[in-house]
Coordinates of C-alpha atoms in Angstrom, one line a residue:
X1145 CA 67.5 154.8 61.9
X1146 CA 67.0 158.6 62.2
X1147 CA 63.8 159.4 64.1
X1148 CA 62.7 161.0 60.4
X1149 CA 62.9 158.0 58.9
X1150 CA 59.7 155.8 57.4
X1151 CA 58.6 153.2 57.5
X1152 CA 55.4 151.4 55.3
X1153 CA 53.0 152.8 58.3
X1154 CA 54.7 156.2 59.0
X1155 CA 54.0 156.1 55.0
X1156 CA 50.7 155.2 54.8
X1157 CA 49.8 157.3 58.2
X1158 CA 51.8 160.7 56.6
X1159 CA 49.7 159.5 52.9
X1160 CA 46.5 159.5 55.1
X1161 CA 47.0 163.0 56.8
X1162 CA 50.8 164.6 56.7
X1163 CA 49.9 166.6 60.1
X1164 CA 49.3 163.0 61.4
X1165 CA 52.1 161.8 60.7
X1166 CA 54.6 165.4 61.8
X1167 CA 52.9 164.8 65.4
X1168 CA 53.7 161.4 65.7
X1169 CA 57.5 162.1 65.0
X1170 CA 57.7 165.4 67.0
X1171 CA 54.8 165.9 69.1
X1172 CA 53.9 162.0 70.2
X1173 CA 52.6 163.0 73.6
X1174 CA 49.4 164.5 72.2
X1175 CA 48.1 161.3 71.0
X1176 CA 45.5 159.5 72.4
X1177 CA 46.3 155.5 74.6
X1178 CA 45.1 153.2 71.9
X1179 CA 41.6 151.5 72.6
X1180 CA 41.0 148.4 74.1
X1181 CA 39.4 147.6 70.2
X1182 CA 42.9 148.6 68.4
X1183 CA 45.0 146.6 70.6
X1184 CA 42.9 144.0 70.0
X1185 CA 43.4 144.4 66.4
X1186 CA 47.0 144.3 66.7
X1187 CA 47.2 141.6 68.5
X1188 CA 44.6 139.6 65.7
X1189 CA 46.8 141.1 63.1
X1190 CA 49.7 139.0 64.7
X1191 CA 48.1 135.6 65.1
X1192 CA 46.8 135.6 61.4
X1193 CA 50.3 136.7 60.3
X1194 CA 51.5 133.7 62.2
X1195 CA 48.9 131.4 61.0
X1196 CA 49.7 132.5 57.4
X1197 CA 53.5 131.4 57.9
X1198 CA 52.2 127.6 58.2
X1199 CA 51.3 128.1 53.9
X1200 CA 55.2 128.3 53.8
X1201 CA 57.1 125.6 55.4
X1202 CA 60.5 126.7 54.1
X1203 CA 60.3 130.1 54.7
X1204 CA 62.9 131.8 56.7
X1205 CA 61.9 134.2 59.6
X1206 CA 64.1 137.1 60.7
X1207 CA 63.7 137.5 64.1
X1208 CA 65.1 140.9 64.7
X1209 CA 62.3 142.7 65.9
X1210 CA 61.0 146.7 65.2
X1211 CA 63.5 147.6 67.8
X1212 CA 66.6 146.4 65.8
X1213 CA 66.2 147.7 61.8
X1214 CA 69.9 147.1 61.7
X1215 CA 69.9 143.8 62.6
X1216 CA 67.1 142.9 60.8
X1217 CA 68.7 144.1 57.5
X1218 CA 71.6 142.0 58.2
X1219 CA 69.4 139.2 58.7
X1220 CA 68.1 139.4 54.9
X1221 CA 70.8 140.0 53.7
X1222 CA 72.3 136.7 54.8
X1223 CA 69.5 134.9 54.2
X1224 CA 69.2 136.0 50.4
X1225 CA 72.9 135.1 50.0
X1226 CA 72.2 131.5 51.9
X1227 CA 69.3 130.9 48.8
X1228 CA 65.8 131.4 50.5
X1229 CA 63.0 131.1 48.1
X1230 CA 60.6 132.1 50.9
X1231 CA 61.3 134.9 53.8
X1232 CA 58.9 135.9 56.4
X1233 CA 59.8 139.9 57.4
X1234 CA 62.4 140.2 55.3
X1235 CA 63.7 143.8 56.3
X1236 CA 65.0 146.7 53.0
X1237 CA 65.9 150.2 53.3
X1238 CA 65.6 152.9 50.6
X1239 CA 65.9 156.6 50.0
X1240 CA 65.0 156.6 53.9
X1241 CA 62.2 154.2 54.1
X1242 CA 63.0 151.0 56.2
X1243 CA 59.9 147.8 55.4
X1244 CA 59.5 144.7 57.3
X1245 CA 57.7 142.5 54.1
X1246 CA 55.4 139.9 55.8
X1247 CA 56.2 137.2 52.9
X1248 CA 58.9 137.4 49.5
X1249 CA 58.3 134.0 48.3
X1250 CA 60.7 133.3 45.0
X1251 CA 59.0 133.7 41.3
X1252 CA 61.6 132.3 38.7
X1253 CA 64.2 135.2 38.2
X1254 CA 62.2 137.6 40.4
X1255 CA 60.0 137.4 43.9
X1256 CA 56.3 138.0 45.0
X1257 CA 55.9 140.1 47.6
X1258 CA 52.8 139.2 49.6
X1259 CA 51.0 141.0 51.9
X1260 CA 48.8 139.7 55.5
X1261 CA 46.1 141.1 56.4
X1262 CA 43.0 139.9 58.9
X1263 CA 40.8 141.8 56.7
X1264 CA 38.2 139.4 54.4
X1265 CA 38.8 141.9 51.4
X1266 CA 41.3 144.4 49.5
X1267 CA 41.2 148.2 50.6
X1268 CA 42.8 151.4 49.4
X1269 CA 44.7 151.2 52.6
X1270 CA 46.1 148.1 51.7
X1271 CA 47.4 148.6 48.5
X1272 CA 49.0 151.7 49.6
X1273 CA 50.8 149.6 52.4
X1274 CA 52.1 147.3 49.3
X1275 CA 52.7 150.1 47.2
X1276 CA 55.6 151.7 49.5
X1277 CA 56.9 147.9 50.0
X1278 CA 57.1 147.3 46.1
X1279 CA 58.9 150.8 45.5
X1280 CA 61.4 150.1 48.1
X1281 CA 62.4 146.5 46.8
X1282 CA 63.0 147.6 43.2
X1283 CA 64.8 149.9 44.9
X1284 CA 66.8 147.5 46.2
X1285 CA 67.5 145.7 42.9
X1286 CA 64.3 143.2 44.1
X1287 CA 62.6 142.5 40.8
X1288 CA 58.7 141.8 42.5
X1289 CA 56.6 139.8 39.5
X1290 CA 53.5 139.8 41.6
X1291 CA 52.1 141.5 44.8
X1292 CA 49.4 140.0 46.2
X1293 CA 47.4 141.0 49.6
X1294 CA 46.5 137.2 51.2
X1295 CA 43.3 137.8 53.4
X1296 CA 41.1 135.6 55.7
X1297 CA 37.9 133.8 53.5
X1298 CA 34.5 134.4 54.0
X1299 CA 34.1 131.2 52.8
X1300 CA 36.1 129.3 55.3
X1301 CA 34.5 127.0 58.5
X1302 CA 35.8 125.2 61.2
X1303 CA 37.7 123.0 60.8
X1304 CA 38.7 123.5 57.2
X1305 CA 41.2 125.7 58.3
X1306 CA 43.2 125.2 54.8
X1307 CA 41.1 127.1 53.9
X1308 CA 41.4 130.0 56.0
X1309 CA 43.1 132.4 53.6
X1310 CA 42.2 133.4 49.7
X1311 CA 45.1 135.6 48.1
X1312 CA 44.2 139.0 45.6
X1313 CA 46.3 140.0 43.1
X1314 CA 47.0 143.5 43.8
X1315 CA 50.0 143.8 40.7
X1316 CA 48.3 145.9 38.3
X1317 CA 46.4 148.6 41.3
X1318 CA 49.9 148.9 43.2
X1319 CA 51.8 149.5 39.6
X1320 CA 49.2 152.4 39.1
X1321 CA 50.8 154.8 42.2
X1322 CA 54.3 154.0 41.3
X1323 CA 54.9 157.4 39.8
X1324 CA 53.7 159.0 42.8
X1325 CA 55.4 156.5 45.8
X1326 CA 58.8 158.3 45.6
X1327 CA 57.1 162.0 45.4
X1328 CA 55.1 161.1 48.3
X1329 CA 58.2 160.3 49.6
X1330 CA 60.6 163.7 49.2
X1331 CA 57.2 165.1 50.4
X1332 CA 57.1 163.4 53.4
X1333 CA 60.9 163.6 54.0
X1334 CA 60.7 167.8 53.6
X1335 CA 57.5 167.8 55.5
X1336 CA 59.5 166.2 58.7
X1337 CA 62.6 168.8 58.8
X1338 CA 60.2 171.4 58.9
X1339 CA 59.5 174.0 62.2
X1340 CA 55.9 173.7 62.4
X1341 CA 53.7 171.2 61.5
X1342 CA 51.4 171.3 57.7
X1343 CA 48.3 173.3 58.0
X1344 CA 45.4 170.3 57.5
X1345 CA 41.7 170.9 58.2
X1346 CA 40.1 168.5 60.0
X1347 CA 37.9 165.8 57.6
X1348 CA 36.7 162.5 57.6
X1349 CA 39.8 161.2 57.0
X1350 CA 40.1 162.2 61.1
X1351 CA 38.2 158.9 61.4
X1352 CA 38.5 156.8 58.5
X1353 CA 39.7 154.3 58.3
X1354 CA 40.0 154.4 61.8
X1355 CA 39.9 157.6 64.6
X1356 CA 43.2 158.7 64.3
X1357 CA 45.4 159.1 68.1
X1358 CA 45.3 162.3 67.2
X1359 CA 42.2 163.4 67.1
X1360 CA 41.5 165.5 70.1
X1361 CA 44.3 167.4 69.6
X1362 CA 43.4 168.7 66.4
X1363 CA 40.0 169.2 67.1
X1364 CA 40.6 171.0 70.3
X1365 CA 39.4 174.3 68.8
X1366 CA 35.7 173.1 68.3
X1367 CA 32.8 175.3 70.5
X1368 CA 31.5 172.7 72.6
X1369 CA 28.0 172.2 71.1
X1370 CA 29.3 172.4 67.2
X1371 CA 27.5 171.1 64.5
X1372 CA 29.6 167.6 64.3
X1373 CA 26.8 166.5 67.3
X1374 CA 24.0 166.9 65.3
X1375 CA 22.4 163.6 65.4
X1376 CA 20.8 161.6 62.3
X1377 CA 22.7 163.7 59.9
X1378 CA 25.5 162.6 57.6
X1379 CA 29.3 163.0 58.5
X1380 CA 30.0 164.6 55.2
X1381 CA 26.9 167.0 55.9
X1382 CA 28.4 168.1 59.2
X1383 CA 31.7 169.2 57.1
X1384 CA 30.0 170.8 54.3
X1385 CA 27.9 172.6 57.4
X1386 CA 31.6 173.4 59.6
X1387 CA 33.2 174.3 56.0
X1388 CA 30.9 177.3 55.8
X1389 CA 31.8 178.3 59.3

């Protein structure tokens, strides 16, 4: 895979802030060492995806990991002519984006693509993640019936651990940014083959959902008493304050 390529989170990263997503692919020493509270995320983020595998007992895992795209591809595709009905990353490529989709489980004629998440409830971020997986399997002659983010319950205590996951239907929010996946996408694409990175003001999107890696970079240029150390005041009164200079 060219270094330009996407993937659903260089998607989601260059949908969050297109500078973002041009330092990680040309610029990657300027980002931060993940925290000790991100790798500990990651590492969750693995252990429910693994729990949520034990809801499938026929699925059919392909084991190439992020390393090997290739193989991985390969792997689907054998597995889909073999008959699954259930595949746990199932790897597609299309117009330049490569996914890894946590669960395709079989729906008559068609599949459900289903997404895992350690979160206990359905945000934008999320349906943007299945957005870019949806566009890429109809691209890929995949008809998905259903997409559905499957998320740890509230509800749930020990040791009614059949319990531990709830599933939202996400089908009709994801088929609202259809139209716009494959723009975002050219967008994207162009963006990467440029010279010089986008020109993005900095905003709360710097830290939402989560501080971004590259952060001190791009706010390098701040005095060092600005006004974003004001304390007791509201982040988005800070940027109205910076905005007027």
């Amino acid at each position: 895979m060219s270094r330009l390529a996407l993937s659903k989170s260089r998607y989601c990263l260059g949908e969050r802030c297109p500078k973002a997503l041009y330092l990680q692919t040309h610029e990657p020493e300027l980002a931060a060492p993940l925290s000790e509270g991100a790798l500990r995320t990651m590492e969750e983020g693995t252990l429910v995806g693994a729990e949520a595998r034990k809801y499938f007992p026929s699925g059919v895992l392909i084991e190439a990991d992020f390393r090997e795209p290739e193989q991985a591809l390969l792997e689907t595709q054998r597995a889909l002519e073999r008959g699954a009905s259930v595949l746990f990353e199932a790897a597609f490529v299309y117009k330049g984006t490569f996914v890894r989709v946590d669960i395709l489980e079989k729906n008559g004629h068609a599949w459900d693509l289903i997404e895992v998440k350690s979160s206990t409830q359905v945000k934008d971020e999320h349906v943007s993640d299945l957005a870019i997986q949806h566009f890429v399997l109809e691209g890929n002659a995949m008809r998905v019936q259903r997409t559905w983010l499957m998320h740890l319950n509230r509800e749930c205590r020990y040791p009614r651990l059949q319990e531990l996951f709830v599933k939202s239907d996400c089908t009709d929010r994801v088929k609202k940014r259809e139209n716009s996946v494959g723009k975002n996408i050219e967008a994207l694409t162009k963006m990467l083959g440029e010279n010089m990175p986008p020109a993005v003001e900095i905003g709360p999107y710097c830290d939402s959902p989560r501080p971004c890696v590259f952060k001190a970079a791009c706010w390098a240029h701040l005095p060092a008493h600005s006004v974003f150390e004001l304390h007791g005041t509201w982040a988005s009164t800070k940027f109205k304050l910076y905005e007027r200079g």
